mmCIF file of C-alpha atoms and ligand atoms in Angstrom:
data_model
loop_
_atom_site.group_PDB
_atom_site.id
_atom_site.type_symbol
_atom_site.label_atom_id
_atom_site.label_comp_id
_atom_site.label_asym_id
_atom_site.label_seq_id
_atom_site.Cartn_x
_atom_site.Cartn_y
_atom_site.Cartn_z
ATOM 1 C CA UNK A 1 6.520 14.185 -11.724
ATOM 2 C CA UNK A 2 5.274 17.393 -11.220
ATOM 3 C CA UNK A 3 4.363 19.053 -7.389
ATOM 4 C CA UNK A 4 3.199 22.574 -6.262
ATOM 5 C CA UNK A 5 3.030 23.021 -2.719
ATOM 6 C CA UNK A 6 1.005 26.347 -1.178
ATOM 7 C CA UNK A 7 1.848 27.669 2.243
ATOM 8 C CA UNK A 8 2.003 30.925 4.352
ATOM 9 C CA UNK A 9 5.962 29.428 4.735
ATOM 10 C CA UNK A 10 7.435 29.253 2.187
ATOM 11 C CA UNK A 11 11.080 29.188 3.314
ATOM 12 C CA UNK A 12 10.084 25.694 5.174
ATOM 13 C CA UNK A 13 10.842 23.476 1.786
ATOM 14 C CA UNK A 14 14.238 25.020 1.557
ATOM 15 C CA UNK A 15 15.114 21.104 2.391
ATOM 16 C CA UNK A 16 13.858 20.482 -1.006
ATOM 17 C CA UNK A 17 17.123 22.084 -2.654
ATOM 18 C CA UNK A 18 19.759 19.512 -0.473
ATOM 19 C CA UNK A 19 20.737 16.218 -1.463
ATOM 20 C CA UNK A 20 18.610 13.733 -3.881
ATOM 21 C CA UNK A 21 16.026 15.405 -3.977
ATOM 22 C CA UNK A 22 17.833 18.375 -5.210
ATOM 23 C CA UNK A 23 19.431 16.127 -7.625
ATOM 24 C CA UNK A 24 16.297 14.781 -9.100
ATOM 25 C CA UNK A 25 15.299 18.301 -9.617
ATOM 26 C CA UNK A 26 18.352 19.338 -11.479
ATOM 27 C CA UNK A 27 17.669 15.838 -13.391
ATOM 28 C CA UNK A 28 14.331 16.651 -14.438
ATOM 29 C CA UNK A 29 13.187 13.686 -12.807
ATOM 30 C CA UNK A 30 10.851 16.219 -10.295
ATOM 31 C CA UNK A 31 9.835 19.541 -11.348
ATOM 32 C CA UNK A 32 8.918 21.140 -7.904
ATOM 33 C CA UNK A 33 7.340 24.736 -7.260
ATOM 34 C CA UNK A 34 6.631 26.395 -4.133
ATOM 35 C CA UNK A 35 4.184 28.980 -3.740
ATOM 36 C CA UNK A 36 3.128 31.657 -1.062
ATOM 37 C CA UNK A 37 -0.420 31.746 -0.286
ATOM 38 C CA UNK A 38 -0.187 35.641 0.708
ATOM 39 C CA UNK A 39 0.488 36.249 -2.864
ATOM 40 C CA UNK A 40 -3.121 35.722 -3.205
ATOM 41 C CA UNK A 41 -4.656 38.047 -0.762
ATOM 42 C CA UNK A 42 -5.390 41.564 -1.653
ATOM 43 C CA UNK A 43 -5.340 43.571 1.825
ATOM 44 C CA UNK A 44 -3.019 45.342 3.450
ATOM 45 C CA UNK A 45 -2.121 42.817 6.234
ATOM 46 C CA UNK A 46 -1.732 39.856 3.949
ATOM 47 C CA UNK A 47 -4.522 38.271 5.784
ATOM 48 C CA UNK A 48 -5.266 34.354 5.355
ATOM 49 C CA UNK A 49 -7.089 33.765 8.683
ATOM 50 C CA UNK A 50 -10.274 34.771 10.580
ATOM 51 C CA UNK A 51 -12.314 33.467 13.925
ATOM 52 C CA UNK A 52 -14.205 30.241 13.259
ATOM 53 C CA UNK A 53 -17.875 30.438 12.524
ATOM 54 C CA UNK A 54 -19.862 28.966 15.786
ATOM 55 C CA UNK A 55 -17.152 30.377 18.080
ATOM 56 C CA UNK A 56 -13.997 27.986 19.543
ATOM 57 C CA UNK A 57 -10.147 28.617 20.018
ATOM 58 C CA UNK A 58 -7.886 29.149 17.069
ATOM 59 C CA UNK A 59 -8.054 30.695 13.875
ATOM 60 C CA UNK A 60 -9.643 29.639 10.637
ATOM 61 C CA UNK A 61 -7.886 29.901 6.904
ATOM 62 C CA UNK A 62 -9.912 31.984 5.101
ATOM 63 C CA UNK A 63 -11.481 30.374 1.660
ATOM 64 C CA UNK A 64 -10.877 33.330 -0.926
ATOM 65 C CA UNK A 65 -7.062 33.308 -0.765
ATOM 66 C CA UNK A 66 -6.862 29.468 -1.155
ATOM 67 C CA UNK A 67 -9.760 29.767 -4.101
ATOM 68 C CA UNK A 68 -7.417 31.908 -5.800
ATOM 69 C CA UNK A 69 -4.301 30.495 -5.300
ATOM 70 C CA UNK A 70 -5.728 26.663 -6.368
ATOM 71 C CA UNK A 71 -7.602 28.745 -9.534
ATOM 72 C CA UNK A 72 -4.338 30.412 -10.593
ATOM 73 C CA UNK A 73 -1.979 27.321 -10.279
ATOM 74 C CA UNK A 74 -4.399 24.239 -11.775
ATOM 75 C CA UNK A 75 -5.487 26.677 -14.444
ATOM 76 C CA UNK A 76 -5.750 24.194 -17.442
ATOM 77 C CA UNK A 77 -7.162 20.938 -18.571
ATOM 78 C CA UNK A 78 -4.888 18.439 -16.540
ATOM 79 C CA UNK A 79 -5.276 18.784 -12.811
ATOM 80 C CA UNK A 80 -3.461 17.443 -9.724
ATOM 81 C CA UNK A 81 -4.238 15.415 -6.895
ATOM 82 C CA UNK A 82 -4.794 17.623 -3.953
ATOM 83 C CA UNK A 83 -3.099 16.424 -0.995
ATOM 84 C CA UNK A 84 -4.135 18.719 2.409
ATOM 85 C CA UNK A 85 -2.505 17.396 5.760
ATOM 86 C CA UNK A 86 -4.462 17.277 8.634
ATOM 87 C CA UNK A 87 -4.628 15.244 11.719
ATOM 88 C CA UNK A 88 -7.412 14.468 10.557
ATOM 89 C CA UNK A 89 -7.051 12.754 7.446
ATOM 90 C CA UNK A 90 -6.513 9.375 6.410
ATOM 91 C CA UNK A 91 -2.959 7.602 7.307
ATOM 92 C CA UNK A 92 -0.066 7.964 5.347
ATOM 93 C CA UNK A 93 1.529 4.941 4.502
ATOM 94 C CA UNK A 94 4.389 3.254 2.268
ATOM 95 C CA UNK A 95 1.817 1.952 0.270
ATOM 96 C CA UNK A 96 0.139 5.631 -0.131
ATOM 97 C CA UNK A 97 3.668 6.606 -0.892
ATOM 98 C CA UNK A 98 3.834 4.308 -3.924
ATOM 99 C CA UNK A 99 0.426 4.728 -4.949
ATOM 100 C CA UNK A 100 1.252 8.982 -4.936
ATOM 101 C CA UNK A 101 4.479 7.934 -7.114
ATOM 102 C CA UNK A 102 2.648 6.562 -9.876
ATOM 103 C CA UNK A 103 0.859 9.629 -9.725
ATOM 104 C CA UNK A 104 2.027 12.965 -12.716
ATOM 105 C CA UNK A 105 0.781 15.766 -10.809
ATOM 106 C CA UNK A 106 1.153 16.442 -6.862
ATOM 107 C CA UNK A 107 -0.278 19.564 -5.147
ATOM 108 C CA UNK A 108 -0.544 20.229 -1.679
ATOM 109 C CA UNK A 109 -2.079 22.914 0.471
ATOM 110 C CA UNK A 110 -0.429 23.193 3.551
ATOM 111 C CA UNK A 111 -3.461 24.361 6.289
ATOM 112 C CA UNK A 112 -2.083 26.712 9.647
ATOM 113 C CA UNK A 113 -3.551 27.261 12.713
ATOM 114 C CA UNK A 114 -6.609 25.170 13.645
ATOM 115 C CA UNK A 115 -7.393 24.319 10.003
ATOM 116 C CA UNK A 116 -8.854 25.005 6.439
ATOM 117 C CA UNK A 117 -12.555 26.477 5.858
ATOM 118 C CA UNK A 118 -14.279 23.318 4.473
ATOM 119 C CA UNK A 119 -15.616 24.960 0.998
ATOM 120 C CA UNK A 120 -11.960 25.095 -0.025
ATOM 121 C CA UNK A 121 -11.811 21.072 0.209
ATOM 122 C CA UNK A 122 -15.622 20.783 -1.266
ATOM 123 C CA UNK A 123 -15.028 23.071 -4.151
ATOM 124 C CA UNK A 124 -11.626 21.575 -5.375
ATOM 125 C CA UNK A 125 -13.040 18.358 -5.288
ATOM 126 C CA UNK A 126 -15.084 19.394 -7.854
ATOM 127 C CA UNK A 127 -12.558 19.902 -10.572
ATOM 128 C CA UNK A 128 -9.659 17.197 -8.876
ATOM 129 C CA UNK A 129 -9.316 14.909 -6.541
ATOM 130 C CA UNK A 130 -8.490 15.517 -2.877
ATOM 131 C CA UNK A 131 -7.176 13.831 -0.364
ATOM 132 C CA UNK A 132 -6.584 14.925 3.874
ATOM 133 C CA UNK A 133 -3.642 12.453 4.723
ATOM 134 C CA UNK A 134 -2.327 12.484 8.399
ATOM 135 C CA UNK A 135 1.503 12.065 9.031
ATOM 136 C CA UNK A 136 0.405 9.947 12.301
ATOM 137 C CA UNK A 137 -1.501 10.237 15.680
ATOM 138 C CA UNK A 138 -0.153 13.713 17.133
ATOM 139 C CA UNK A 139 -0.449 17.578 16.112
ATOM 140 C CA UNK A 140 1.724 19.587 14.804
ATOM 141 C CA UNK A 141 1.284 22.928 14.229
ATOM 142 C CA UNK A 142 0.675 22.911 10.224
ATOM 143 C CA UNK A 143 0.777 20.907 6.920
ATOM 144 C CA UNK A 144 4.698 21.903 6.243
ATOM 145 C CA UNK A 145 6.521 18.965 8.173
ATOM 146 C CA UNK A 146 3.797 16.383 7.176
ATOM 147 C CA UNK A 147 4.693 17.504 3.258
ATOM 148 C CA UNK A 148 8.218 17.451 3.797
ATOM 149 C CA UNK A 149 7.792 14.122 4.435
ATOM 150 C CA UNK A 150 5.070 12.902 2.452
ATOM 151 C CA UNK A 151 7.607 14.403 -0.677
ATOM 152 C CA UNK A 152 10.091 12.599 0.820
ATOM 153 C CA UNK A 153 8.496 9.106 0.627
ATOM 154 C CA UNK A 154 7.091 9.350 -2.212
ATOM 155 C CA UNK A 155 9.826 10.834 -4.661
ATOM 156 C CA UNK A 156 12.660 8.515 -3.418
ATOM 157 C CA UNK A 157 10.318 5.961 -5.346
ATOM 158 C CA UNK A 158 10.363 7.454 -8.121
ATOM 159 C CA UNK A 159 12.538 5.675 -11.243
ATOM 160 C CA UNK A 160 16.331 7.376 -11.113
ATOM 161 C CA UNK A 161 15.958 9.248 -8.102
ATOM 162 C CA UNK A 162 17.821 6.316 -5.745
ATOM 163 C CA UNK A 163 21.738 5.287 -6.786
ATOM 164 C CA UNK A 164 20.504 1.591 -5.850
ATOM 165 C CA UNK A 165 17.092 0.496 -6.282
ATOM 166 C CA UNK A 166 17.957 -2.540 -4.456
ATOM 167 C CA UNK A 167 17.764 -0.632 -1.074
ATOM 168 C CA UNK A 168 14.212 0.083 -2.270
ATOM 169 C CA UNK A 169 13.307 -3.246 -1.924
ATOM 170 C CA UNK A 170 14.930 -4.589 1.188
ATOM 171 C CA UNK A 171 13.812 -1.758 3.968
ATOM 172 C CA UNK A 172 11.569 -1.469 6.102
ATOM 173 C CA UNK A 173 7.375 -1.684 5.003
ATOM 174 C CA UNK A 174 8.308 -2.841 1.984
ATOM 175 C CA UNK A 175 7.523 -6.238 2.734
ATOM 176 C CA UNK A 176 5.137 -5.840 5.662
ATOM 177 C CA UNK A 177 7.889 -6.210 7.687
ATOM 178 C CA UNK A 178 10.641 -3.833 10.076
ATOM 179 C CA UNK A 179 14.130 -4.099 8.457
ATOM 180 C CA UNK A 180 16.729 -6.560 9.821
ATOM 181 C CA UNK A 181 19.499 -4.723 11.734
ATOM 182 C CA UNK A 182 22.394 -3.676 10.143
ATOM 183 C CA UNK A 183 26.089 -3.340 10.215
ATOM 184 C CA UNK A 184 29.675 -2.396 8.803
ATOM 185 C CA UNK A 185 33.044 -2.480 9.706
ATOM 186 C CA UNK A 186 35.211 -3.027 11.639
ATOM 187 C CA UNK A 187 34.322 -6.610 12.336
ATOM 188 C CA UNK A 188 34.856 -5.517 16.335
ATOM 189 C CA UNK A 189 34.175 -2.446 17.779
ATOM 190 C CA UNK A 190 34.596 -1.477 21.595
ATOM 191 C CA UNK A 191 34.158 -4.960 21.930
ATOM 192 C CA UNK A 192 30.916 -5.283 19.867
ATOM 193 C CA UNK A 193 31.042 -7.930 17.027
ATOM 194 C CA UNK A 194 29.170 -8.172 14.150
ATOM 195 C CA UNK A 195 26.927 -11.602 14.415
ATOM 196 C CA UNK A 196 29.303 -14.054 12.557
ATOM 197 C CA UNK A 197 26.815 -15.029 10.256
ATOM 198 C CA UNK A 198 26.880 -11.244 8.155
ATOM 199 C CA UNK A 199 31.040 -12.302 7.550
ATOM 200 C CA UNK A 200 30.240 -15.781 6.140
ATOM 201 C CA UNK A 201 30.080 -15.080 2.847
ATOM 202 C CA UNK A 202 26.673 -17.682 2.881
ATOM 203 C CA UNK A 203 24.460 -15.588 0.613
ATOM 204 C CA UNK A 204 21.310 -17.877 1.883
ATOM 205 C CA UNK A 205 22.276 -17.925 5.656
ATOM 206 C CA UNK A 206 22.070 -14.178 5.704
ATOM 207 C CA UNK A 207 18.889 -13.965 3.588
ATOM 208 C CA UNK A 208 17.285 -16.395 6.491
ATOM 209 C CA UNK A 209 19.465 -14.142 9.355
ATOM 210 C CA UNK A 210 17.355 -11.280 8.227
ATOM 211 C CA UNK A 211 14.459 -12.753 7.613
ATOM 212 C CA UNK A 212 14.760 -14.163 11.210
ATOM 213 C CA UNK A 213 15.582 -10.615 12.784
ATOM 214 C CA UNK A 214 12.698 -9.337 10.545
ATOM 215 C CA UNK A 215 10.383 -11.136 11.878
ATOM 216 C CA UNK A 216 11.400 -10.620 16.086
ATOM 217 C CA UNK A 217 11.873 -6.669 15.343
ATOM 218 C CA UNK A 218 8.172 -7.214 13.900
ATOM 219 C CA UNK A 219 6.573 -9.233 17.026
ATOM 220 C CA UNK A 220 8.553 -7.154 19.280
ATOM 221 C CA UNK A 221 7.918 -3.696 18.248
ATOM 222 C CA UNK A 222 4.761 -3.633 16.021
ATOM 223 C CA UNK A 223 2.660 -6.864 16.157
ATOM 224 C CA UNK A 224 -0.144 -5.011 14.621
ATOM 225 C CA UNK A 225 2.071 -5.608 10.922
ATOM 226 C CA UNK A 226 2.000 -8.976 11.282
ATOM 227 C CA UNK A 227 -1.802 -9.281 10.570
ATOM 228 C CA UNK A 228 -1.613 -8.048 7.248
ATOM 229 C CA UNK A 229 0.838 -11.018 6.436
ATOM 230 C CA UNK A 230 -0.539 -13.077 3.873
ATOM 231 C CA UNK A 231 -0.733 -16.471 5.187
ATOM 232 C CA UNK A 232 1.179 -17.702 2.195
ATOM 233 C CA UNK A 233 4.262 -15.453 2.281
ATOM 234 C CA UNK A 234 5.380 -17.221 5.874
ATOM 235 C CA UNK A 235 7.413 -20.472 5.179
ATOM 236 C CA UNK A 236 8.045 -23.019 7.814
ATOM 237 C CA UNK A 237 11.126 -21.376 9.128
ATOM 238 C CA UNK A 238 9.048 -17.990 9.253
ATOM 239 C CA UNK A 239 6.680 -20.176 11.690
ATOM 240 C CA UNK A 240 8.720 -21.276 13.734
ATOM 241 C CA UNK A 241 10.252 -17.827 14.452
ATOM 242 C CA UNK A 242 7.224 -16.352 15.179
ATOM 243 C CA UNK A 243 5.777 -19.411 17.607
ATOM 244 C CA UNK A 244 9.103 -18.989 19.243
ATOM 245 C CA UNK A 245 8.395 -15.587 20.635
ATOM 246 C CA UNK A 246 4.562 -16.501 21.336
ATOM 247 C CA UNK A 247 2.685 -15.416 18.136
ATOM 248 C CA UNK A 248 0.426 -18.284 16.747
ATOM 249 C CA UNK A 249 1.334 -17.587 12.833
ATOM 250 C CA UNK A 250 -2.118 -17.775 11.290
ATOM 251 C CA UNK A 251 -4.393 -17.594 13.956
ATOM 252 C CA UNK A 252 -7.201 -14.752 14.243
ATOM 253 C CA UNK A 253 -6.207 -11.572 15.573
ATOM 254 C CA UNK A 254 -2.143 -12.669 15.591
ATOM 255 C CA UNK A 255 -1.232 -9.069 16.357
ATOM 256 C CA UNK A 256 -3.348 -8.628 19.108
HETATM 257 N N1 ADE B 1 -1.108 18.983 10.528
HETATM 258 C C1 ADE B 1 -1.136 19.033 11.867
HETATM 259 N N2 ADE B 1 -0.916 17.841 12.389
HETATM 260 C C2 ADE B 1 -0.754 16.971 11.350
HETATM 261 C C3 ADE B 1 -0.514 15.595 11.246
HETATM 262 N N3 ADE B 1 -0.398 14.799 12.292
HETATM 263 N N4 ADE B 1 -0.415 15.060 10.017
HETATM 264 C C4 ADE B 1 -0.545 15.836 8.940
HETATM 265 N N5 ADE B 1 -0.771 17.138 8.978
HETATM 266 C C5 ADE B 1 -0.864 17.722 10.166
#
């Protein structure tokens, strides 16, 4: 996979050369450029902002920098998806994550101060496909931490980049659910045991353990998952668990 992010910070993705996704880099398995959007403006200050059109608070980023900058880096037949963060946009998710992983080209454009001039969106939509994604409900004070993040998600998906895909596919989202608590030894500590069950040994007892736990982290913390449950991936046992702690499995509007 290939990504190119633009931003007026550069030095924020110096996270991108620790740890896996360093080593996925050196690997090949992520080819990952970072560019400076002031190497696109031709004035003496560098400038990549200006007051909004129609008045208001804040600071606008200007279109001809970004024009250039998304001209000079997508030049060619093949282009990316653009991915711009804004509070604004639509929510990232695991399942965006995944989607972005199947994807061969990533760019995004991190916006600044109160946002991007809206001709940059409309005229790169033209020639690829863009998306605004939103990290969550809250402002921050640019794109940079949302892309961390998104780059995060999505490239620990990739094939090769996690030691053990197996810890792909038991954590949390990846089944709709939160992820079972977990421990390690020692068996006690400052008088804290691990539940008996996780030393049995009985492979199926702890599948149902965390299935159990699952399913009351779930109810407990965000009941608004459980809706998008399929009916047919809860077994009895599932049922029960859930009627236990007051949820009607099934029933219209079970996360509300
Ligand atoms: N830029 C500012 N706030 C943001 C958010 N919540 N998500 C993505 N990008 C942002």
């Amino acid at each position: 996979m290939r990504i190119d992010v633009v931003s007026v910070f550069p030095e924020y993705f110096a996270p991108l050369d620790l740890s896996l996704i360093a080593r996925a880099r050196q690997r090949d398995l992520l080819s990952l450029h970072v560019h400076d959007l002031r190497k696109y403006t031709h004035d003496v200050h560098r400038t990549v902002d200006d007051a909004p059109c129609g008045g208001g608070a804040g600071m606008i980023m200007k279109p001809e920098p970004w024009g250039e900058a998304l001209d000079d880096i997508t030049a060619g037949q093949q282009k990316p998806h653009l991915l711009v963060p804004s509070p604004a946009g639509v929510p990232f998710t695991q399942e965006m994550a995944e989607s972005l992983a199947a994807e061969p080209w990533l760019m995004f454009a991190c916006g600044r101060y109160e946002g991007m001039d809206q001709r940059i969106l409309d005229e790169a939509a033209t020639t690829m496909r863009v998306t605004e994604v939103s990290l969550g409900d809250y402002v921050l004070f640019g794109g940079e931490v949302a892309v961390l993040a998104i780059i995060e998600a999505t490239t620990r998906l990739l094939p090769g980049v996690l030691g053990n895909a197996d810890s792909l596919r038991e954590e949390s989202h990846n089944n709709g659910l939160l992820e079972a608590p977990a421990y390690t030894k020692p068996a006690v500590w400052r008088d804290r045991e691990v539940p008996d069950v996780l030393l049995s040994g009985h492979h199926a007892r702890i599948r149902r353990w965390r299935r159990d736990q699952a399913l009351l982290r779930t109810a407990q913390r965000r009941p608004d998952l459980l809706a998008h449950i399929p009916e047919d991936d809860l077994d009895r046992s599932d049922r029960e668990v859930l009627r236990g702690v007051g949820v009607e499995p099934g029933a219209r509007g079970m996360a509300e």
